[in-house]
PDB file of C-alpha atoms and ligand atoms in Angstrom:
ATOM      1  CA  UNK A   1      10.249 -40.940 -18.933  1.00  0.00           C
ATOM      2  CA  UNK A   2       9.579 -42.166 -15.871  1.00  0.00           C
ATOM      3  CA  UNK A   3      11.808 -41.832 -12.605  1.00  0.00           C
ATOM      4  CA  UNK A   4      13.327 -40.431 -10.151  1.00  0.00           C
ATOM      5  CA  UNK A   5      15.868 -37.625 -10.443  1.00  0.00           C
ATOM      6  CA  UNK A   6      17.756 -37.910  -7.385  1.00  0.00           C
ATOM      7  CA  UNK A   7      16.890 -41.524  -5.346  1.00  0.00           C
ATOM      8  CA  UNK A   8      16.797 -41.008  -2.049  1.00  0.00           C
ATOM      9  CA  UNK A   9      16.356 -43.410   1.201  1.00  0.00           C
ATOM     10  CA  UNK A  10      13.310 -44.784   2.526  1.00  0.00           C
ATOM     11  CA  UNK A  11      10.628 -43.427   4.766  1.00  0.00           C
ATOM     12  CA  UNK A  12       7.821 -40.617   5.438  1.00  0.00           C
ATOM     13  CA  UNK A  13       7.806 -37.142   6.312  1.00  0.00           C
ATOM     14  CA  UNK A  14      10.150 -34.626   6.982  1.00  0.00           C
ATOM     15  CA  UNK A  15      14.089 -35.357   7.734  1.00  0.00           C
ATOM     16  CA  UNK A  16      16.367 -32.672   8.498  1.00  0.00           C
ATOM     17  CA  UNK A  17      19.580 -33.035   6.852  1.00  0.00           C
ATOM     18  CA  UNK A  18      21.213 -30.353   8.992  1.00  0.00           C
ATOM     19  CA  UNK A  19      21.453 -29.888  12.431  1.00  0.00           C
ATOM     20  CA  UNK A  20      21.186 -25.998  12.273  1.00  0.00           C
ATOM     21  CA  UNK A  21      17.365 -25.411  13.020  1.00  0.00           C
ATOM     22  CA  UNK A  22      17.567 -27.765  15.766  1.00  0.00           C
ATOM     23  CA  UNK A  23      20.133 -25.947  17.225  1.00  0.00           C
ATOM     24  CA  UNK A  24      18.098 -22.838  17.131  1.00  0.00           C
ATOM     25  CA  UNK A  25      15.382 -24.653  18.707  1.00  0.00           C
ATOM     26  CA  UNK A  26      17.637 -25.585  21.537  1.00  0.00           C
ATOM     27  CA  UNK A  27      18.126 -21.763  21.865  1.00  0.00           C
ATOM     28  CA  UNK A  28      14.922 -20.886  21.644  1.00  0.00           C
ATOM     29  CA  UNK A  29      13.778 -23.596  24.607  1.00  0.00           C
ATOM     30  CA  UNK A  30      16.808 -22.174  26.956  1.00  0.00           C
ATOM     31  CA  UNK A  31      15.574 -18.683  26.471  1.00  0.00           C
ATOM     32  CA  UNK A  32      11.968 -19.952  27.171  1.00  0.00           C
ATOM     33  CA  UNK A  33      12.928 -23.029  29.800  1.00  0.00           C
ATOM     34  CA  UNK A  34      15.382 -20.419  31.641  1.00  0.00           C
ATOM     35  CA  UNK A  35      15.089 -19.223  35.399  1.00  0.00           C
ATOM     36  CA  UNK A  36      13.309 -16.701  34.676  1.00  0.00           C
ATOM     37  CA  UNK A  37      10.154 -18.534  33.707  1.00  0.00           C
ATOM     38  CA  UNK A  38       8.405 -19.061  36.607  1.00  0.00           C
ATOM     39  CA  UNK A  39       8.868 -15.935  37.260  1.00  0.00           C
ATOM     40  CA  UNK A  40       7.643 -14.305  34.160  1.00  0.00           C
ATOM     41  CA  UNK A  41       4.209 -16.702  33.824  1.00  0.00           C
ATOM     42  CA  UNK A  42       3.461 -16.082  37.879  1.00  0.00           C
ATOM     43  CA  UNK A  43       3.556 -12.403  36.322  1.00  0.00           C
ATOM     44  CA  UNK A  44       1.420 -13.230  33.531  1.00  0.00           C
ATOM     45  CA  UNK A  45      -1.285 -15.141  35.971  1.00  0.00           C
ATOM     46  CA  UNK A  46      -0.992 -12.475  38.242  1.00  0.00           C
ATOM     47  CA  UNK A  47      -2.013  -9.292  35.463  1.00  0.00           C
ATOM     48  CA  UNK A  48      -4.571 -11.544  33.962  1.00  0.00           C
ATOM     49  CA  UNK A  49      -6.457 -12.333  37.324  1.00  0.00           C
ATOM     50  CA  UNK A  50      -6.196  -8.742  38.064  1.00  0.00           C
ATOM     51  CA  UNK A  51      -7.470  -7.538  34.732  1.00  0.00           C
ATOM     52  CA  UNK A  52     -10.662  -9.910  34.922  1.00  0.00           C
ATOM     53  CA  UNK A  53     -11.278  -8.874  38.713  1.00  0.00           C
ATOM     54  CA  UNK A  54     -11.102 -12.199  40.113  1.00  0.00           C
ATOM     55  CA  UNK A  55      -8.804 -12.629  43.666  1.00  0.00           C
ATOM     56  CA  UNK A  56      -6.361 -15.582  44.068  1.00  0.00           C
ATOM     57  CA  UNK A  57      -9.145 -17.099  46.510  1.00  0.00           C
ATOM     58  CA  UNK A  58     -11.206 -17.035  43.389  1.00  0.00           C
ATOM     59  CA  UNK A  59      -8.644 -18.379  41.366  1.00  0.00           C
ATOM     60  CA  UNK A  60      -8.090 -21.237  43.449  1.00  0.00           C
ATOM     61  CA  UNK A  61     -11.875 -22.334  44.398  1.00  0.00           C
ATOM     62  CA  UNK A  62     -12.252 -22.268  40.104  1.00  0.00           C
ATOM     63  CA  UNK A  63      -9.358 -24.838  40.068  1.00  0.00           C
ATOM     64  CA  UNK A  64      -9.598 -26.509  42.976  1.00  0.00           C
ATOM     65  CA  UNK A  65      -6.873 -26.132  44.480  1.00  0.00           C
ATOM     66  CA  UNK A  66      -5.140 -24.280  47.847  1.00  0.00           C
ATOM     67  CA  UNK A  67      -5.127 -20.777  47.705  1.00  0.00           C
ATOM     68  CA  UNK A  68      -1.420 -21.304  48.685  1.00  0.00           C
ATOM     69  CA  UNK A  69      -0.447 -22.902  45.069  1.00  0.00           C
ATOM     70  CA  UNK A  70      -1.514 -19.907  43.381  1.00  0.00           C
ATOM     71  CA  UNK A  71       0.621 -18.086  45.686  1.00  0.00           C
ATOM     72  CA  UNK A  72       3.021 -20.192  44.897  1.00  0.00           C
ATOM     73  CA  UNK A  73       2.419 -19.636  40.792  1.00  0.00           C
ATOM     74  CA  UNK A  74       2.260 -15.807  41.082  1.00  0.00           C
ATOM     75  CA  UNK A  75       5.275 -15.381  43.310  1.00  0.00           C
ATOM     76  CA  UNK A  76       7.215 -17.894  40.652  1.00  0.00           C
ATOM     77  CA  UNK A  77       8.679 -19.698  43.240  1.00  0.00           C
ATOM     78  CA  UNK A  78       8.217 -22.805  41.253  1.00  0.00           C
ATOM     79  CA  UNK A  79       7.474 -25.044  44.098  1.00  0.00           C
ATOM     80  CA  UNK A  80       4.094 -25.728  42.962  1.00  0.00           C
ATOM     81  CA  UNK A  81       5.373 -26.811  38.741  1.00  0.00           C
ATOM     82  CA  UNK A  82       2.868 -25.739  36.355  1.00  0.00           C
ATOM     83  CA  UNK A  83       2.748 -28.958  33.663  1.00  0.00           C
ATOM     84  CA  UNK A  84       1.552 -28.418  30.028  1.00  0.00           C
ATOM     85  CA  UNK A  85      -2.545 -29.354  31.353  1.00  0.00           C
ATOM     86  CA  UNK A  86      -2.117 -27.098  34.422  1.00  0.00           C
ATOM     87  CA  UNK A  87      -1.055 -24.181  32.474  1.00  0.00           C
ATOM     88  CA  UNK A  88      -4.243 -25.029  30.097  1.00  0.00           C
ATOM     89  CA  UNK A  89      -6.332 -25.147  33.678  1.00  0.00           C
ATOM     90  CA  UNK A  90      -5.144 -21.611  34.792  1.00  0.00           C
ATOM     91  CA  UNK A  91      -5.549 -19.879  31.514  1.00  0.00           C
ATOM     92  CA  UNK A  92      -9.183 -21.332  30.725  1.00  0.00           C
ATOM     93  CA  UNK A  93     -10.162 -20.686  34.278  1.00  0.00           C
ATOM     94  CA  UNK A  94      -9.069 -16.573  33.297  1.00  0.00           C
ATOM     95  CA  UNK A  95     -10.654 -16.997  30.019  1.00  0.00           C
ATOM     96  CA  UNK A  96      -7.223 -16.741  28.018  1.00  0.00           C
ATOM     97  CA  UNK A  97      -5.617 -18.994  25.862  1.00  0.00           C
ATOM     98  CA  UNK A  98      -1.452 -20.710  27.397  1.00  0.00           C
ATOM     99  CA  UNK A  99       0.135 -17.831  24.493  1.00  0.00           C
ATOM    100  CA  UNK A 100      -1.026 -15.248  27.041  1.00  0.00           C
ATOM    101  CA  UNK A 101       0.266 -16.605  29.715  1.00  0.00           C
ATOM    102  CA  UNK A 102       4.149 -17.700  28.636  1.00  0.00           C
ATOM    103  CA  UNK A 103       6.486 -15.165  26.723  1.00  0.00           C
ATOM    104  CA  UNK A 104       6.830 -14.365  23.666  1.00  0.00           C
ATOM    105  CA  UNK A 105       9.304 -15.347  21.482  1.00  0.00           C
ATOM    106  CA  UNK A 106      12.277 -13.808  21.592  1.00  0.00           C
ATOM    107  CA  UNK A 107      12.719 -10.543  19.102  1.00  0.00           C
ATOM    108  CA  UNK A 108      15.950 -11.761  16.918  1.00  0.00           C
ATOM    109  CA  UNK A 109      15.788  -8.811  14.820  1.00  0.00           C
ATOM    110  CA  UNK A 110      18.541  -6.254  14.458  1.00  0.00           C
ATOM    111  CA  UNK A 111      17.649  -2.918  13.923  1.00  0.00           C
ATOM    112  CA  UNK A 112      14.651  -4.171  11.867  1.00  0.00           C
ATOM    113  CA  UNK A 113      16.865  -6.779  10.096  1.00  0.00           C
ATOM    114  CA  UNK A 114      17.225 -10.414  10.417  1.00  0.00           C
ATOM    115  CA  UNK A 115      20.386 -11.454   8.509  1.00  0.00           C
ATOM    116  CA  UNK A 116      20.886 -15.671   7.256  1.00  0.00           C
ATOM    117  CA  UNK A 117      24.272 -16.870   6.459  1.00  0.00           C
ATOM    118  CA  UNK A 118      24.434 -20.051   4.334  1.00  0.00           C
ATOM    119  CA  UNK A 119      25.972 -22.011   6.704  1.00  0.00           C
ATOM    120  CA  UNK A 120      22.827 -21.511   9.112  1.00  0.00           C
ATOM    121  CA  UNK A 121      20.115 -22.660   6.402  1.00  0.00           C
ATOM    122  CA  UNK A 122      19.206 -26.408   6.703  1.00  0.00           C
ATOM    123  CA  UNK A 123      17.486 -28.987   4.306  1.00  0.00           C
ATOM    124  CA  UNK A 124      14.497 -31.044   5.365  1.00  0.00           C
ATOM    125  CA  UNK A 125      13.439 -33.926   2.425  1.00  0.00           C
ATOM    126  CA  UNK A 126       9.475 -33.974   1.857  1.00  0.00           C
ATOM    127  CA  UNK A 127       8.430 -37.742   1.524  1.00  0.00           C
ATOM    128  CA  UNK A 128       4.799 -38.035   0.090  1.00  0.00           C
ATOM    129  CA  UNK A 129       3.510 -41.732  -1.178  1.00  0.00           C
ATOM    130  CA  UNK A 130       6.809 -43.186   0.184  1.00  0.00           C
ATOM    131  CA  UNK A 131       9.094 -41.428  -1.597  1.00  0.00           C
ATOM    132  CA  UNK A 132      11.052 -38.467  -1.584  1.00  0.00           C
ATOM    133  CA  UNK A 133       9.616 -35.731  -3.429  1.00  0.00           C
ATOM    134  CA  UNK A 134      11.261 -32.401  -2.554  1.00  0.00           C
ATOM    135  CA  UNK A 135      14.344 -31.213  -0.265  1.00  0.00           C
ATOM    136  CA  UNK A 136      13.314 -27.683   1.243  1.00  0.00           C
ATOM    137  CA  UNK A 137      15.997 -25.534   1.792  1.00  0.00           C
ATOM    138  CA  UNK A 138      14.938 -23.013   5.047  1.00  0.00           C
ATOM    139  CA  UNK A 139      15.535 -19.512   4.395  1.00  0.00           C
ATOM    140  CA  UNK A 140      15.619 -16.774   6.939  1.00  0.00           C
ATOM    141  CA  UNK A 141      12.749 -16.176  10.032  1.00  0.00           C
ATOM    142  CA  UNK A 142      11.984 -14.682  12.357  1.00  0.00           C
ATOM    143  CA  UNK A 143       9.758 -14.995  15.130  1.00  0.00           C
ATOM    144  CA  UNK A 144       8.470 -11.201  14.938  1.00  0.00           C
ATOM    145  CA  UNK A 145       7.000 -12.335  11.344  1.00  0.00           C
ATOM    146  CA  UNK A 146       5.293 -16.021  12.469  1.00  0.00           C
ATOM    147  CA  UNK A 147       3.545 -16.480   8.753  1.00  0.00           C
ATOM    148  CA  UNK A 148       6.508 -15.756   6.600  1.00  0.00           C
ATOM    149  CA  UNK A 149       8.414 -19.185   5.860  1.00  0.00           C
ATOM    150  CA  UNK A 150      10.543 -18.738   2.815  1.00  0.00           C
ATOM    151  CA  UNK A 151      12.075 -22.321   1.170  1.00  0.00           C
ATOM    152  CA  UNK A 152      13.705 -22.845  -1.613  1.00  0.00           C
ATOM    153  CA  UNK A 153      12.318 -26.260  -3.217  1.00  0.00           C
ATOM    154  CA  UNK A 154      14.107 -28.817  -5.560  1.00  0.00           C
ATOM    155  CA  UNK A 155      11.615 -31.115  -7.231  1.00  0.00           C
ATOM    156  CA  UNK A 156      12.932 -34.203  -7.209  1.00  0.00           C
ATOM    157  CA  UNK A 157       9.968 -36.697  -9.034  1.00  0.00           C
ATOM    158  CA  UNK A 158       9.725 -35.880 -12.863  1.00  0.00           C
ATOM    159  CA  UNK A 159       7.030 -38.302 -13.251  1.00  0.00           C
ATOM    160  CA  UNK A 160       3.566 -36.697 -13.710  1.00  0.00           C
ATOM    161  CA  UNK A 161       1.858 -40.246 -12.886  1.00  0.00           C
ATOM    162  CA  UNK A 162       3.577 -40.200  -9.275  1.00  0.00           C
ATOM    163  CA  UNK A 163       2.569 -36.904  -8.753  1.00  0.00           C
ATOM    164  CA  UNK A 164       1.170 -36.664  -5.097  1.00  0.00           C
ATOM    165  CA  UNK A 165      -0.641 -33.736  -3.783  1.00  0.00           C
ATOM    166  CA  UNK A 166      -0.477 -31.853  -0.482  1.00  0.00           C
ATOM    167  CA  UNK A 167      -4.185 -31.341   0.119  1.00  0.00           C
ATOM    168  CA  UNK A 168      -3.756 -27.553   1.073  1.00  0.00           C
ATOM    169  CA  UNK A 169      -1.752 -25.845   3.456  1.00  0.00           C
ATOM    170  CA  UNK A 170      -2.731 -22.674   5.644  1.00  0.00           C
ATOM    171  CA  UNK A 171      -1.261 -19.550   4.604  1.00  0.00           C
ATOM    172  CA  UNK A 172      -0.643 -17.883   0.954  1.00  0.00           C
ATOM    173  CA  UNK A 173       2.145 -18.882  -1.263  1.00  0.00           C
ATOM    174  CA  UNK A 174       3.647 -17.416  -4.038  1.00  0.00           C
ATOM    175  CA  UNK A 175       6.873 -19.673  -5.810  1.00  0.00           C
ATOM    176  CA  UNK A 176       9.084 -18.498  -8.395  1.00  0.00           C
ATOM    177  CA  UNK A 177      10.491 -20.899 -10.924  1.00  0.00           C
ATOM    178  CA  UNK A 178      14.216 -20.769 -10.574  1.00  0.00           C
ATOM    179  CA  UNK A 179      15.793 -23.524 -12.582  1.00  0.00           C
ATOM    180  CA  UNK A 180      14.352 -25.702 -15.054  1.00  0.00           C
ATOM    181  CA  UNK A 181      10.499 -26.242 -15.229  1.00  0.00           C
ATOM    182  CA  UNK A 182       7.564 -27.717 -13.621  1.00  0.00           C
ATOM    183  CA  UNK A 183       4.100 -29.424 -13.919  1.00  0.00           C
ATOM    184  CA  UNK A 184       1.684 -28.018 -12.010  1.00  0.00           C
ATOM    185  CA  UNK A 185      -1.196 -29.630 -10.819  1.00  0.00           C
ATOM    186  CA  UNK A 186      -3.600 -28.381  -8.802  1.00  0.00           C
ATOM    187  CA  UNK A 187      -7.594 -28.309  -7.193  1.00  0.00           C
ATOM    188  CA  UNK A 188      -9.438 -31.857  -7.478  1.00  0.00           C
ATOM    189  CA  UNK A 189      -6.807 -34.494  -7.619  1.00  0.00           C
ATOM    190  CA  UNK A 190      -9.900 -36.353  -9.706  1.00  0.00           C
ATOM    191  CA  UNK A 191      -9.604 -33.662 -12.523  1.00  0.00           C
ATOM    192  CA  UNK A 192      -7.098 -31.186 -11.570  1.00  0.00           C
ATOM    193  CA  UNK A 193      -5.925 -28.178 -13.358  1.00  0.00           C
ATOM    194  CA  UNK A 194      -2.463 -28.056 -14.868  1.00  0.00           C
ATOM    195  CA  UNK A 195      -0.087 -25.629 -16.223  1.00  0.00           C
ATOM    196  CA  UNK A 196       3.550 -26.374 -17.954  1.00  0.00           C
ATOM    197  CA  UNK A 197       5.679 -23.635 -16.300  1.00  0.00           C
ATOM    198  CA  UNK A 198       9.228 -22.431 -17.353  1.00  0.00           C
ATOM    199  CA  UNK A 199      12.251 -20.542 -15.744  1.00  0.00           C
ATOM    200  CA  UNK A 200      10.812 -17.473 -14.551  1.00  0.00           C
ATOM    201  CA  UNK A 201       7.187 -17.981 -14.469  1.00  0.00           C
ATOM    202  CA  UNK A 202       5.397 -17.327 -10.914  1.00  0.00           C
ATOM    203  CA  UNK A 203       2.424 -18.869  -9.003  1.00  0.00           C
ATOM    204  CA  UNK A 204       0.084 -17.467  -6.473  1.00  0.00           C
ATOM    205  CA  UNK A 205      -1.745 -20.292  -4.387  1.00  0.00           C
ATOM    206  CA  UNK A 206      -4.938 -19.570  -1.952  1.00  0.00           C
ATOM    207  CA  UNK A 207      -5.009 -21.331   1.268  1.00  0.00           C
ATOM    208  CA  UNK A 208      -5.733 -24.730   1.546  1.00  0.00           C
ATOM    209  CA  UNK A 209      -5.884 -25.005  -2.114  1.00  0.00           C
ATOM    210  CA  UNK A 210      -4.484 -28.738  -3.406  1.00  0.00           C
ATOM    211  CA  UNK A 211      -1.634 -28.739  -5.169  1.00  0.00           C
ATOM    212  CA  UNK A 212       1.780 -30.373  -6.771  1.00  0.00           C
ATOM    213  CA  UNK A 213       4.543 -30.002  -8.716  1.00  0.00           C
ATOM    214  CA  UNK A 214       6.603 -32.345 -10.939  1.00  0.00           C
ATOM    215  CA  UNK A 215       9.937 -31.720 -12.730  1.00  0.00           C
ATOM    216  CA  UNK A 216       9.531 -31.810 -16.554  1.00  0.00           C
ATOM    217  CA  UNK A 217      12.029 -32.630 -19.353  1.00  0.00           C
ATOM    218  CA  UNK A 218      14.048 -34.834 -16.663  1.00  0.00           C
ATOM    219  CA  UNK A 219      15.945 -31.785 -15.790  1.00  0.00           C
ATOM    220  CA  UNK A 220      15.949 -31.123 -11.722  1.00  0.00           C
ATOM    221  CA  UNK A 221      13.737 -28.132 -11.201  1.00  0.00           C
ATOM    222  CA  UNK A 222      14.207 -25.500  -8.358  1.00  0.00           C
ATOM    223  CA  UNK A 223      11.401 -22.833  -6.768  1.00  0.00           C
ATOM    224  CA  UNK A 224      11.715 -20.138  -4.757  1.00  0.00           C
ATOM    225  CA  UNK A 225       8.653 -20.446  -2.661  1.00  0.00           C
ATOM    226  CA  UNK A 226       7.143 -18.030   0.063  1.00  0.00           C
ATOM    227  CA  UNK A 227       4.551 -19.006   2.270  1.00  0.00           C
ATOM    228  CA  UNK A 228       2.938 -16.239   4.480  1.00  0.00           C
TER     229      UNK A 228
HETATM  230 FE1  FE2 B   1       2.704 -25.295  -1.289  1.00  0.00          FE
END
């Protein structure tokens, strides 16, 4: 058989069919954009041209600028703004990368726990070869674990022939099957490997190996799938 499960509208990439991560983004940016920036990267500048033993003068001649601006960055007066390539400047000229120099993101764990409630998840569609091939449905994260990025995946193409492949990702996966079952494909997309795989089988994936799934027996098919 060959079609789609669940039609969906035109276009590529990702679109977010709830507004709920973008609202934590907007969070995120005010804790980040607040007033206590300035003061917290002038800090930052300040420690790391102290711990490589190099004096605002210093500093300043390397960048080519007044001593008085770096005054002005280390005090976080924010009368001389930093942009995006400025930031870049200062932290090459003290042999650090911009993470070092801006906070970190803010801890939203609770005691060790970082609780989800289903009205705070959010569903992004996948598009790949111009159609829609899965919705991911964002689990819980957290900032203290960067690499962990739970989803859970509903396969929406059940034709093997359209199958597109992702070329790799960073990071380990492992997916669980939780409704129906997939075709995997995976490796060369010239003569890949492929496995029939029911409710409750589960999948390990290497980094930056290729790979895809299809739904089979035009059934929609769900995973549970962990990246980290
Ligand atoms: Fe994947």
């Amino acid at each position: 058989m060959s079609s789609l499960i669940r039609p969906q509208r035109d276009g590529q990439g990702f679109r977010l069919e709830s507004r709920s991560v973008l609202e934590t983004d907007t969070r995120r940016v005010d804790h980040i954009m607040g007033a206590d920036l300035n003061t917290e990267v002038g800090n930052r500048i300040r420690q790391r041209r102290a711990l490589v033993k190099m004096d605002q003068a210093a500093l300043a001649s390397r960048l080519d600028v007044p001593v008085s601006v770096v005054q002005g960055w280390e005090s976080g007066s924010g009368a001389q703004p930093l942009d995006l390539t400025g930031l870049a400047d200062v932290a090459t000229a003290l042999s650090t990368s911009i993470a070092d120099l801006v906070p970190a993101p803010e801890d939203d764990l609770t005691d060790g726990v970082r609780l989800q409630l289903p009205d705070e998840d959010s569903s992004i569609v996948g598009s790949r070869g111009g159609v829609d091939y899965y919705v991911y449905r964002c689990l819980v994260r957290s900032p203290s674990v960067p690499m962990l990025i739970p989803l859970v995946v509903d396969v929406l193409v059940d034709d093997r022939e359209r199958a597109e492949f992702n070329g790799g990702h960073a990071g380990h996966e492992f997916i669980y099957v939780m409704e129906g079952s997939v075709h995997m494909q995976w490796g060369d997309e010239a003569a890949p490997k492929t496995a029939d795989l029911p409710t409750g089988a589960s999948i390990y994936i290497s980094p930056y190996v290729s790979h895809t799934f299809t739904a089979l027996d035009g059934r929609n098919a769900r995973l549970l799938a962990v990246n980290f």
